[in-house]
PDB file of C-alpha atoms in Angstrom:
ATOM      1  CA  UNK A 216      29.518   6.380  -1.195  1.00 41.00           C
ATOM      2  CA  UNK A 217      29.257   9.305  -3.737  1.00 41.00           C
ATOM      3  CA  UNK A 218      32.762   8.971  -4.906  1.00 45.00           C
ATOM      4  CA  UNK A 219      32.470   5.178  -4.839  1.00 49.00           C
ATOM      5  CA  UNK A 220      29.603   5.746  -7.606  1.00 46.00           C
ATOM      6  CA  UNK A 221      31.602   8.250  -9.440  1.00 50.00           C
ATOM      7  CA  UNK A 222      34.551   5.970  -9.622  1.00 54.00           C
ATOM      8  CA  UNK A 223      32.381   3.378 -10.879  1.00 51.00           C
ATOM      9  CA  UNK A 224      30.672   5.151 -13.375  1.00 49.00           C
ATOM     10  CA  UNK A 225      34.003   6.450 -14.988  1.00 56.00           C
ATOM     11  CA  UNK A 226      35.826   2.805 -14.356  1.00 53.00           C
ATOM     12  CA  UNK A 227      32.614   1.878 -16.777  1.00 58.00           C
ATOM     13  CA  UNK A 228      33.181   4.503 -19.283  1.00 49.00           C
ATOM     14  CA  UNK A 229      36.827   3.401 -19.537  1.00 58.00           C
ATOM     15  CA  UNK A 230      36.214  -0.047 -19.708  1.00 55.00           C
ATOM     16  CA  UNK A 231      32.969   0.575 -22.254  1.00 55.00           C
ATOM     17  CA  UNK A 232      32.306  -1.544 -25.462  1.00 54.00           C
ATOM     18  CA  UNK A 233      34.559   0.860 -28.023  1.00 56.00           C
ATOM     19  CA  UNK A 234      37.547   1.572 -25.550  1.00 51.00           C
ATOM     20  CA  UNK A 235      40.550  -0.825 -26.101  1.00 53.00           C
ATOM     21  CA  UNK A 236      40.293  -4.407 -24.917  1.00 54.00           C
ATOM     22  CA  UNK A 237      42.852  -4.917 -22.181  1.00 57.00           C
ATOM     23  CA  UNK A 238      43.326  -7.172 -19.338  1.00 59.00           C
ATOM     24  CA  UNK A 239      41.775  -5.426 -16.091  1.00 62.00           C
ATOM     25  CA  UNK A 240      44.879  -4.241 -13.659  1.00 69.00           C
ATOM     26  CA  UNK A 241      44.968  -6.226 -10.158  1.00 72.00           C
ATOM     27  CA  UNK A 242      45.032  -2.915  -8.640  1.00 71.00           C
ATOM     28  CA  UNK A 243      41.979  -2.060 -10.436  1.00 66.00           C
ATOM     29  CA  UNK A 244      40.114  -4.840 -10.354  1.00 69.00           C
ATOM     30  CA  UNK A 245      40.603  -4.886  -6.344  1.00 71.00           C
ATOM     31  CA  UNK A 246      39.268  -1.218  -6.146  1.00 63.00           C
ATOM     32  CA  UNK A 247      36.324  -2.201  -8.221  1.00 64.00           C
ATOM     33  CA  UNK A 248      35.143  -5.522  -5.826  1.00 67.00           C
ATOM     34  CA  UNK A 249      35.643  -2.766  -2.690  1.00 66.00           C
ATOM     35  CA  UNK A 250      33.811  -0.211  -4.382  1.00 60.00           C
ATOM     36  CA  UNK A 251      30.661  -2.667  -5.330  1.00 57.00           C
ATOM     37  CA  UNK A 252      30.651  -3.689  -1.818  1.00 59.00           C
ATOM     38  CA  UNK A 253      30.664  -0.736  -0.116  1.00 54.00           C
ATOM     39  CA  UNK A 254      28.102   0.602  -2.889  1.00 51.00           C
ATOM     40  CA  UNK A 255      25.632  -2.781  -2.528  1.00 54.00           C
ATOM     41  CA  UNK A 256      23.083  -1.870   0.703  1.00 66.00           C
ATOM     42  CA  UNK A 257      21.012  -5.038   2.228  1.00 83.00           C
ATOM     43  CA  UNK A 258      17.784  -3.593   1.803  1.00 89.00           C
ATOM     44  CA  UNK A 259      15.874  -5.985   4.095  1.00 92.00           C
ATOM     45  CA  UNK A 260      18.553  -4.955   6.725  1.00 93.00           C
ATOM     46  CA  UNK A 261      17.738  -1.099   6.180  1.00 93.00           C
ATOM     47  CA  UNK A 262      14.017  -1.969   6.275  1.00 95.00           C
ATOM     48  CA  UNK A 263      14.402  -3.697   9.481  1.00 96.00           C
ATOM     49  CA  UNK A 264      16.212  -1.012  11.020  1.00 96.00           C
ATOM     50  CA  UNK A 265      14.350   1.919  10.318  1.00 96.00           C
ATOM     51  CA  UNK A 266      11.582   0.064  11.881  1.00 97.00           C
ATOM     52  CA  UNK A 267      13.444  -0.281  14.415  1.00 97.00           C
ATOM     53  CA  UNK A 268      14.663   3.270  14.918  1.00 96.00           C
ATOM     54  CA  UNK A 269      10.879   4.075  13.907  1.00 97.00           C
ATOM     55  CA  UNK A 270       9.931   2.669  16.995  1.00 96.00           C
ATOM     56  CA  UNK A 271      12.153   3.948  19.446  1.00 96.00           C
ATOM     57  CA  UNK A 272      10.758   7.366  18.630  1.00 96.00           C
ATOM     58  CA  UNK A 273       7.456   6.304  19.427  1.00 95.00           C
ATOM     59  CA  UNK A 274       8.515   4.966  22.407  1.00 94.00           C
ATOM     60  CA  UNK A 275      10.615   8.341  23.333  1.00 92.00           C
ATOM     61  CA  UNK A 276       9.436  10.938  25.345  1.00 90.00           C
ATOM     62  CA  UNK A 277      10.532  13.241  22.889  1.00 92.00           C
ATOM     63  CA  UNK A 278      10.639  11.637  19.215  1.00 92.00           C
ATOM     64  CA  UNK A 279      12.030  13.615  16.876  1.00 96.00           C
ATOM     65  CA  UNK A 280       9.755  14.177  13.797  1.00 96.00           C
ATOM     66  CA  UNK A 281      11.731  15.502  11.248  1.00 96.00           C
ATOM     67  CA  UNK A 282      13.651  11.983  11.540  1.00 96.00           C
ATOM     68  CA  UNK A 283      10.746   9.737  11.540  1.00 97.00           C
ATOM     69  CA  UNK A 284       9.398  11.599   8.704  1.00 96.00           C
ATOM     70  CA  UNK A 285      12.251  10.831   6.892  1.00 96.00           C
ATOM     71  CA  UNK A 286      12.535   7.160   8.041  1.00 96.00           C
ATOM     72  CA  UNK A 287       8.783   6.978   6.973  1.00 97.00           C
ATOM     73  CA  UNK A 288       9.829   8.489   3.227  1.00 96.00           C
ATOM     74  CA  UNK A 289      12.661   5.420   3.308  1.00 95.00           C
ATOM     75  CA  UNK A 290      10.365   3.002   4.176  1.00 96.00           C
ATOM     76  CA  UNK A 291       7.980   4.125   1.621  1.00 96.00           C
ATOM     77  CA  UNK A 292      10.455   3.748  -0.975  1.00 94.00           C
ATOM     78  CA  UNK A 293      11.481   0.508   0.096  1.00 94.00           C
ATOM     79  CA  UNK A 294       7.837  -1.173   0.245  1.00 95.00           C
ATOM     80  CA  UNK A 295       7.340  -0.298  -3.091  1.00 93.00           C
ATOM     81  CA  UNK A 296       9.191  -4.066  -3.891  1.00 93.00           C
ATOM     82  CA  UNK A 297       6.564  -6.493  -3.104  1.00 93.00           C
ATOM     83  CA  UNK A 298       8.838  -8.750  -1.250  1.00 94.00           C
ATOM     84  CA  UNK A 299      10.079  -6.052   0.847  1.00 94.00           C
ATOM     85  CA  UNK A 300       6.505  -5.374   1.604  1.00 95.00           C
ATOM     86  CA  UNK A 301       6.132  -8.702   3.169  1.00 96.00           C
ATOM     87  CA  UNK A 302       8.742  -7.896   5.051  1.00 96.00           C
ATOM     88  CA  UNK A 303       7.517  -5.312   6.532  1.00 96.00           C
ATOM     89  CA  UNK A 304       4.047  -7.332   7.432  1.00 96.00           C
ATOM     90  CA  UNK A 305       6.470  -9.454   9.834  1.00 95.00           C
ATOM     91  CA  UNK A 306       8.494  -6.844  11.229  1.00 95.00           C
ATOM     92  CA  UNK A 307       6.607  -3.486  10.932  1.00 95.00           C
ATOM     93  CA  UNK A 308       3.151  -4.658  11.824  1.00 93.00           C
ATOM     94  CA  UNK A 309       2.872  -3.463  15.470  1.00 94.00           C
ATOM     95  CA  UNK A 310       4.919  -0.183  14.922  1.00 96.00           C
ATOM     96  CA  UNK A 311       2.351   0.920  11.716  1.00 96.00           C
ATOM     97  CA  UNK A 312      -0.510   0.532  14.210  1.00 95.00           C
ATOM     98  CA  UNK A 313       1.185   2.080  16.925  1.00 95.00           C
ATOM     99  CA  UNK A 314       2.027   4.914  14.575  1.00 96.00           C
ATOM    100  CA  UNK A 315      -1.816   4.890  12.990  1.00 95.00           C
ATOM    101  CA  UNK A 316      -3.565   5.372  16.300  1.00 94.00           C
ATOM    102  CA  UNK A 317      -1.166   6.575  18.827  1.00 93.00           C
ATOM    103  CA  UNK A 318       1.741   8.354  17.099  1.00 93.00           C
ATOM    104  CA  UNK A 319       2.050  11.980  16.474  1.00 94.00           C
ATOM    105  CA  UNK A 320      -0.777  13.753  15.025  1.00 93.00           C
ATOM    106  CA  UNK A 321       1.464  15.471  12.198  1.00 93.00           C
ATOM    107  CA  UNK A 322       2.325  12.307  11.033  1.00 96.00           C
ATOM    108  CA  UNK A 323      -0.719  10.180  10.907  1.00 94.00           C
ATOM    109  CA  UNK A 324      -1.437  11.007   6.843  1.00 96.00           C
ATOM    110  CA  UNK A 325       1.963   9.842   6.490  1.00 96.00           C
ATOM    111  CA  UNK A 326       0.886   6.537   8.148  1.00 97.00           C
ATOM    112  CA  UNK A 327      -1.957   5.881   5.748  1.00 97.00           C
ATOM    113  CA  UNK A 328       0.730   6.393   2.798  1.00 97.00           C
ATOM    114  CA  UNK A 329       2.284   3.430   4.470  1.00 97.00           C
ATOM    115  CA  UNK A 330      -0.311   1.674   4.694  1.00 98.00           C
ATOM    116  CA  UNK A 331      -1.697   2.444   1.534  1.00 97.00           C
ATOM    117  CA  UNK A 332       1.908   1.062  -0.073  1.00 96.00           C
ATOM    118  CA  UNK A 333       1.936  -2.000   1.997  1.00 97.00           C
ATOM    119  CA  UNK A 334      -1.622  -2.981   0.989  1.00 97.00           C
ATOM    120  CA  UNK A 335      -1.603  -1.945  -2.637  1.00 95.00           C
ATOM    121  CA  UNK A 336      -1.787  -5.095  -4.902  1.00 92.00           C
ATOM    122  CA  UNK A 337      -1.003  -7.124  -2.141  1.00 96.00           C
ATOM    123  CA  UNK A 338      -3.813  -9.810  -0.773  1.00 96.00           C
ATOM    124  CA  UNK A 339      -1.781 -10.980   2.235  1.00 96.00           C
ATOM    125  CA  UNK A 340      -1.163  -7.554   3.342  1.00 97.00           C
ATOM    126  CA  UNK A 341      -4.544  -6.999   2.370  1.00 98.00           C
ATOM    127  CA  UNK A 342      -5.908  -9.747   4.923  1.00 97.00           C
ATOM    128  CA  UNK A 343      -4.077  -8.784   7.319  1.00 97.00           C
ATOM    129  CA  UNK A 344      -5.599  -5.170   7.957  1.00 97.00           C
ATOM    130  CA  UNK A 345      -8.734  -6.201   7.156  1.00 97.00           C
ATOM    131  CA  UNK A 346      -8.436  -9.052   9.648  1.00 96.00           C
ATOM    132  CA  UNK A 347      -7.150  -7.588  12.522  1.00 95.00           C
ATOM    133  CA  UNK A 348      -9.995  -4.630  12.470  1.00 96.00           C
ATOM    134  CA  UNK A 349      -7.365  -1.685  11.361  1.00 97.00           C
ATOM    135  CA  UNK A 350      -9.546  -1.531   8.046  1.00 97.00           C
ATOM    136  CA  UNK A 351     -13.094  -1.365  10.631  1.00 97.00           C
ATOM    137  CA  UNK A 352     -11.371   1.440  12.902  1.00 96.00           C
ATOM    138  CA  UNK A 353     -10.035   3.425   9.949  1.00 97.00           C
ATOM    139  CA  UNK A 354     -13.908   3.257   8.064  1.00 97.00           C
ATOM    140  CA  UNK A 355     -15.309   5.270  11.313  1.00 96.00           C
ATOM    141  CA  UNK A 356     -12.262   7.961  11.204  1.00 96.00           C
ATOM    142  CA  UNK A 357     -15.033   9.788   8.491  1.00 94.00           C
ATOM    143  CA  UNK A 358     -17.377  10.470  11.194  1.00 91.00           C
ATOM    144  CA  UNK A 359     -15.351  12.799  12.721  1.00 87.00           C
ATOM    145  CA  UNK A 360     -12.025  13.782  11.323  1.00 90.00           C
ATOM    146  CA  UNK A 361     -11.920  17.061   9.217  1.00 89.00           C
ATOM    147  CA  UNK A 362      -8.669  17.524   8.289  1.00 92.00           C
ATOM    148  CA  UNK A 363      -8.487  17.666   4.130  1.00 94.00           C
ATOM    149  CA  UNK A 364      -5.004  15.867   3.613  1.00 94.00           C
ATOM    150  CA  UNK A 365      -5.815  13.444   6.307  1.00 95.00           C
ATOM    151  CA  UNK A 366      -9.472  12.700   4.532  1.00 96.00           C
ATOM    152  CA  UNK A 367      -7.144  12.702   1.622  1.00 96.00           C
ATOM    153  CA  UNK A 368      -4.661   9.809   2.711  1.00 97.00           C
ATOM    154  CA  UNK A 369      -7.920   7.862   4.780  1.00 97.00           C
ATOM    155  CA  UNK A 370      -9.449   7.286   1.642  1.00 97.00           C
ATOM    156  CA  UNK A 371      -6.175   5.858  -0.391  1.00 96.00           C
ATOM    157  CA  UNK A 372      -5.348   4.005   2.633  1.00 97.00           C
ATOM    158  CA  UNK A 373      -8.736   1.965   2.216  1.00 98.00           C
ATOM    159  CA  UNK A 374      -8.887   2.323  -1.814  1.00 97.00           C
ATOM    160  CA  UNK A 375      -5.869  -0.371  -1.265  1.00 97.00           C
ATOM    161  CA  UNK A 376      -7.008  -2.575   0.986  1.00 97.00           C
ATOM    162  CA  UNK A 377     -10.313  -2.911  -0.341  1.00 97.00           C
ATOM    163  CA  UNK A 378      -9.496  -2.433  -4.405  1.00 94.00           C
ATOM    164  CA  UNK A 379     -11.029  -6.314  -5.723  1.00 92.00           C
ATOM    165  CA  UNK A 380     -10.560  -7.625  -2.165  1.00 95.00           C
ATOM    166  CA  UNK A 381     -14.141  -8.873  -1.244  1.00 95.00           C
ATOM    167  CA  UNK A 382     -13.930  -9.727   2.319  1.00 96.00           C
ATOM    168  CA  UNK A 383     -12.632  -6.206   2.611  1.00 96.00           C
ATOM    169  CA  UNK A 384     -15.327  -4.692   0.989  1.00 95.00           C
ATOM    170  CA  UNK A 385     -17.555  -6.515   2.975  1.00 95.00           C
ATOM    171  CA  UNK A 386     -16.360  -5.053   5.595  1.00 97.00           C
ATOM    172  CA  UNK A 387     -16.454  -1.550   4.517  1.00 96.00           C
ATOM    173  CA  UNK A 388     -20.363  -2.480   3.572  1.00 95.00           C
ATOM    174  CA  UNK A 389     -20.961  -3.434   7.422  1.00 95.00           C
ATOM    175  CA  UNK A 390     -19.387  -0.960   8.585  1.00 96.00           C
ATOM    176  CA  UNK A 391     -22.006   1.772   6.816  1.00 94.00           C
ATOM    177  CA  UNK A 392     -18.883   2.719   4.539  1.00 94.00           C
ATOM    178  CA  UNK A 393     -21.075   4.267   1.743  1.00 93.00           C
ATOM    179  CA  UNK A 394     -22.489   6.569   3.558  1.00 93.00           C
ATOM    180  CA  UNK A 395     -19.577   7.876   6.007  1.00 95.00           C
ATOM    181  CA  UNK A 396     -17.716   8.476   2.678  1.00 94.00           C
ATOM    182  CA  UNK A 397     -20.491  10.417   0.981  1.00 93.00           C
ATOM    183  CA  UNK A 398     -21.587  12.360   4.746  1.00 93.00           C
ATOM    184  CA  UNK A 399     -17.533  13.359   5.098  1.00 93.00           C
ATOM    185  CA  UNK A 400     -17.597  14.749   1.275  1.00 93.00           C
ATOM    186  CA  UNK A 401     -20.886  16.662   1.629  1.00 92.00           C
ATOM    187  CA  UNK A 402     -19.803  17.984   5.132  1.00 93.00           C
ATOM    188  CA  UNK A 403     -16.252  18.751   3.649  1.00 92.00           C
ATOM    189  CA  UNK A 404     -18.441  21.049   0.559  1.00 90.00           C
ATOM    190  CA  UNK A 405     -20.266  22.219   2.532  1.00 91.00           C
ATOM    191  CA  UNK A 406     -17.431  24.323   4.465  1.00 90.00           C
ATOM    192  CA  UNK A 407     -14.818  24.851   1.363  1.00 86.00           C
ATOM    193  CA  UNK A 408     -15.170  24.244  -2.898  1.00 86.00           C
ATOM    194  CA  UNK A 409     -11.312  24.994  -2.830  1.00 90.00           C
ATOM    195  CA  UNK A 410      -9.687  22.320  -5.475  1.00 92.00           C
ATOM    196  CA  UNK A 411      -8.273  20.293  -2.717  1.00 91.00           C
ATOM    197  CA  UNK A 412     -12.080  19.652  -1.681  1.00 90.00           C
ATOM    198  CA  UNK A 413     -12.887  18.845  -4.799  1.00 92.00           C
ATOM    199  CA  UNK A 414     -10.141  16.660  -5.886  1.00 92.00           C
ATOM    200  CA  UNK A 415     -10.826  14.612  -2.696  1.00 93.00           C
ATOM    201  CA  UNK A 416     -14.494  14.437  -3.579  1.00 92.00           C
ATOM    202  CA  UNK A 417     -13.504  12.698  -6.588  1.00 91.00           C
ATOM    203  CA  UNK A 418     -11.638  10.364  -5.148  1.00 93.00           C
ATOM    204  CA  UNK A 419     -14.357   9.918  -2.472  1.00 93.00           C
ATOM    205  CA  UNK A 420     -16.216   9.091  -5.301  1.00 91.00           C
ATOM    206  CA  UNK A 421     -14.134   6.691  -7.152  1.00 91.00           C
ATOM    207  CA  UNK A 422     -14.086   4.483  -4.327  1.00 94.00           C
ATOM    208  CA  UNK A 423     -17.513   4.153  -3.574  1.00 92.00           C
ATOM    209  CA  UNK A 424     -17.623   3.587  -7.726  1.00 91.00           C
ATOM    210  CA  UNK A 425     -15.359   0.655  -7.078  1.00 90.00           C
ATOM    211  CA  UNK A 426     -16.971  -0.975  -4.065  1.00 91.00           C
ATOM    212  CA  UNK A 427     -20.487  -1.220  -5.771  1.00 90.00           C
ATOM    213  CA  UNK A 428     -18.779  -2.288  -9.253  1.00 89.00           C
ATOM    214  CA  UNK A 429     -17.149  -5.352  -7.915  1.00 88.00           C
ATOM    215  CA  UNK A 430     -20.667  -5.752  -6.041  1.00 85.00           C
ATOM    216  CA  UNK A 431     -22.271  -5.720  -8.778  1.00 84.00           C
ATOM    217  CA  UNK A 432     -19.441  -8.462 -10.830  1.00 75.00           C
ATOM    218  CA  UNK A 433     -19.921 -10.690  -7.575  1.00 74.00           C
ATOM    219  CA  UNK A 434     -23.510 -10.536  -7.919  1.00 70.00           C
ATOM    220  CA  UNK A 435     -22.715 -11.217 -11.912  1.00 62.00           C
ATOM    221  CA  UNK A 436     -20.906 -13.843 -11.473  1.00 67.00           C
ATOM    222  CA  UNK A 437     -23.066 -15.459  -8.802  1.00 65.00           C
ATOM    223  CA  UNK A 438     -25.911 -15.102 -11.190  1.00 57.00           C
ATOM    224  CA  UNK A 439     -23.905 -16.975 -14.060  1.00 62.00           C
ATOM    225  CA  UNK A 440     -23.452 -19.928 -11.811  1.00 59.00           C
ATOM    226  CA  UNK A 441     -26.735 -19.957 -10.471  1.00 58.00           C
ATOM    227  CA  UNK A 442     -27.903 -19.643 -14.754  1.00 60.00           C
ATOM    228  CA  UNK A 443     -25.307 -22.593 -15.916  1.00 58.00           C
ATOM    229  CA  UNK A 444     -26.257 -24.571 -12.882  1.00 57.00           C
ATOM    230  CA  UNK A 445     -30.192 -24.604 -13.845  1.00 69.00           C
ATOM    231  CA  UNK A 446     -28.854 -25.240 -17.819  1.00 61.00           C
ATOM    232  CA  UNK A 447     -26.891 -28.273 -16.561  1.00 61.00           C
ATOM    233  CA  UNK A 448     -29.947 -29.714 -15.221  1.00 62.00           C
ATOM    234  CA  UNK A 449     -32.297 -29.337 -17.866  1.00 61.00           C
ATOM    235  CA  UNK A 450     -30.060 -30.656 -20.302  1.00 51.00           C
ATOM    236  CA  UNK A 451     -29.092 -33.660 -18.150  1.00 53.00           C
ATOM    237  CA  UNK A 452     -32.850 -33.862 -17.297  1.00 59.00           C
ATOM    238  CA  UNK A 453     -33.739 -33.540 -21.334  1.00 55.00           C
ATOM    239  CA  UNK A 454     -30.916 -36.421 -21.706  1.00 58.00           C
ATOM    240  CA  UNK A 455     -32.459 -38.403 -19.450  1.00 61.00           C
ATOM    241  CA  UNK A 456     -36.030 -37.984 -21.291  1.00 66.00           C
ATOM    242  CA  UNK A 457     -34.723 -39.264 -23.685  1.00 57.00           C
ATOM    243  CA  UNK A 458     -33.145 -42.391 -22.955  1.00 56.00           C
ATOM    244  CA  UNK A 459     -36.558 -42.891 -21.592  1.00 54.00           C
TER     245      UNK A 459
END
């Protein structure tokens, strides 16, 4: 693949805007249609099969971690495309859940990542997690868990789901989010004011910033209606007058 690229990349220079306008060689022009196609990769074919290979390790006796880290780090690269991140809803679901709340426990912050990429700016993905309880199950994790990085990747993994997503922060309200978030900061300074602490306390932060902001826009908005609805009537109540 490397020297495929490298081939290309001079085959451009040569072939650039100021270099002498000749017809392309047969030979040439043969190498360069191989050398796209063995440079193009199906990316919704990769996706599918790390998830795949993903979840043969989980299913192994003996996974080996070092490669589903790795295949975790693809996969995170790939969901960044939105469309590829659908993709993933249909044929990752069940092995993201599987690594979430069964999988090994050196890997479970890099499961919220995923997570967190796969709901980012994405409402169906968005539903989905919020839906099927994963957002719910994840909110009570801040009772107990004490581990800074994982705190760390918890919180981004629900900043995404819930970020302007009402019924998810609806949920996170029923669930006693608030005050999970704020207990697991306090407890966490309590222990430790080491920057990590504190740079997770400010994210901690944020999101509870967020949650009551767009509580406070829904209550806005509902209070506009409710205002313009009352208007309407007096002024089709005043029109009505005065016909009289």
């Amino acid at each position: 693949m490397a020297q495929n690229l490298q081939g290309l990349l001079r085959f451009a220079i040569e072939h650039s805007e100021n270099a002498p306008t000749e017809p392309i060689d047969p030979k040439d022009a043969e190498w360069l249609r191989e050398a796209l196609s063995a440079s193009t990769v199906d990316l919704s074919k990769q996706l599918t099969d790390d998830v795949h290979i993903l979840s043969s390790h989980l299913s192994s006796t003996e996974p080996n971690l070092d490669e589903m880290k790795d295949i975790i780090e693809d996969l995170l690269t790939l969901t960044e495309d939105l469309d590829l991140s659908n993709n993933f809803l249909v044929v990752g679901q069940d092995v993201l859940l599987k690594l979430l709340f069964c999988g090994p426990p050196s890997l479970r912050a890099d499961a919220l990542r995923l997570l967190g990429n796969i709901t980012q700016n994405n409402p169906k993905a968005q539903s989905l997690y919020t839906d099927n309880g994963v957002l719910a199950r994840l909110i009570v994790l801040f009772e107990e868990e004490t581990n800074v990085e994982f705190l760390r990747y918890l919180l981004l993994a629900i900043s995404c789901i819930t970020q302007t997503y009402m019924p998810g922060i609806n949920v996170f309200m029923e669930s006693n989010g608030v005050n999970l978030v704020l207990d697991a900061l306090v407890r966490e300074l309590r222990k430790d004011k080491s920057d990590k602490v504190l740079r997770l306390v400010s994210k901690g932060a944020f999101l509870v910033f967020c949650v009551m902001q767009e509580l406070a826009l829904k209550e806005l908005r509902e209070y506009i209606v409710f205002f313009l609805y009352i208007r309407s009537i007096n002024v089709v109540a005043i029109a009505k007058k005065g016909y009289g």
